Amino acid sequence: EAQVTQNPRYLITVTGKKLTVTCSQNMNHEYMSWYRQDPGLGLRQIYYSMNVEVTDKGDVPEGYKVSRKEKRNFPLILESPSPNQTSLYFCASSLYPLGGSYEQYFGPGTRLTVT
Amino acid sequence: RKEVEQDPGPFNVPEGATVAFNCTYSNSASQSFFWYRQDCRKEPKLLMSVYSSGNEDGRFTAQLNRASQYISLLIRDSKLSDSATYLCVVNEGGSGGYQKVTFGTGTKLQVIP
């Protein structure tokens, strides 16, 4: 089954404790993104990757890191989480967005609470 | 002005009703448009792309008006299962292989028995 998986699905942590949220896709997609979703703000892109070892900042990258060492995996790293990073996080993947057709496949989400 | 704007709703409609949502976008160079559906606390899923000539998929019709910079989604014969949040998504294009995609905040639909 074609899918994007994320782990963990739920996480409660304390300020300053480093954490990693994993993301993996089995569709051989080149393009992957991380989003956060907050009430009233919609989905905002944190980082994206156009291929292995190619990553770049989205709209809200502060406080986050990513890596893309393998095509299928795109982990999100919070080196020193703070309460304003409490949010619902989605990983997404798609075929390289050539032309106008562009569908993203989303993971099930990770609900993070930082106290 | 927000890049992509939607009425947050909620739209409360009876079963069988027809309901329409609009979404406006600010970048006239935007290249492609989509509607995604998001159930409560779940991931967004593509509902349909929006083509210049308008397109239909069963009870759902999407329209694009480039002159006025909005897209619309029409749902006919609403079902209880249509209750969800509908996200407008705009691909603004870009350079160097990157294409900027902006999500609206969503319109919540509640279909009532």
Short mmCIF file of C-alpha atoms in Angstrom, two decimals, chain A residues 36-44, chain B residues 2-10 21-24 34-38 44 84-90 102-109:
data_model
loop_
_atom_site.label_atom_id
_atom_site.label_comp_id
_atom_site.label_asym_id
_atom_site.label_seq_id
_atom_site.Cartn_x
_atom_site.Cartn_y
_atom_site.Cartn_z
CA ARG A 36 2.73 22.40 10.90
CA GLN A 37 -0.97 23.10 11.34
CA ASP A 38 -2.28 25.53 13.92
CA PRO A 39 -5.83 26.77 14.47
CA GLY A 40 -6.61 29.76 12.28
CA LEU A 41 -3.27 29.58 10.49
CA GLY A 42 -3.69 26.61 8.23
CA LEU A 43 -0.86 24.44 7.04
CA ARG A 44 2.50 26.18 6.95
CA LYS B 2 -3.61 36.74 2.87
CA GLU B 3 -2.23 34.84 -0.09
CA VAL B 4 -5.12 32.39 -0.02
CA GLU B 5 -8.36 33.22 1.77
CA GLN B 6 -11.32 31.08 2.67
CA ASP B 7 -14.42 31.64 4.74
CA PRO B 8 -13.79 29.43 7.79
CA GLY B 9 -17.48 28.65 8.23
CA PRO B 10 -18.88 26.49 9.65
CA PHE B 21 -17.36 27.44 -1.14
CA ASN B 22 -15.13 30.10 -2.59
CA CYS B 23 -11.44 30.70 -2.20
CA THR B 24 -9.58 33.80 -3.32
CA PHE B 34 -6.64 22.13 -5.82
CA TRP B 35 -9.23 21.26 -3.24
CA TYR B 36 -8.19 19.00 -0.39
CA ARG B 37 -10.47 17.48 2.19
CA GLN B 38 -9.45 17.13 5.82
CA PRO B 44 -5.50 16.26 4.22
CA ALA B 84 -15.17 17.84 6.82
CA THR B 85 -12.93 20.84 6.34
CA TYR B 86 -12.19 21.76 2.74
CA LEU B 87 -8.79 23.27 2.05
CA CYS B 88 -8.06 25.44 -0.94
CA VAL B 89 -4.53 24.95 -2.24
CA VAL B 90 -2.73 27.21 -4.69
CA THR B 102 -0.01 27.78 -0.19
CA PHE B 103 -2.86 26.29 1.77
CA GLY B 104 -5.94 28.17 2.81
CA THR B 105 -7.09 27.81 6.40
CA GLY B 106 -10.07 25.76 5.32
CA THR B 107 -13.85 25.93 5.28
CA LYS B 108 -15.67 23.68 7.67
CA LEU B 109 -18.78 21.91 6.41
#
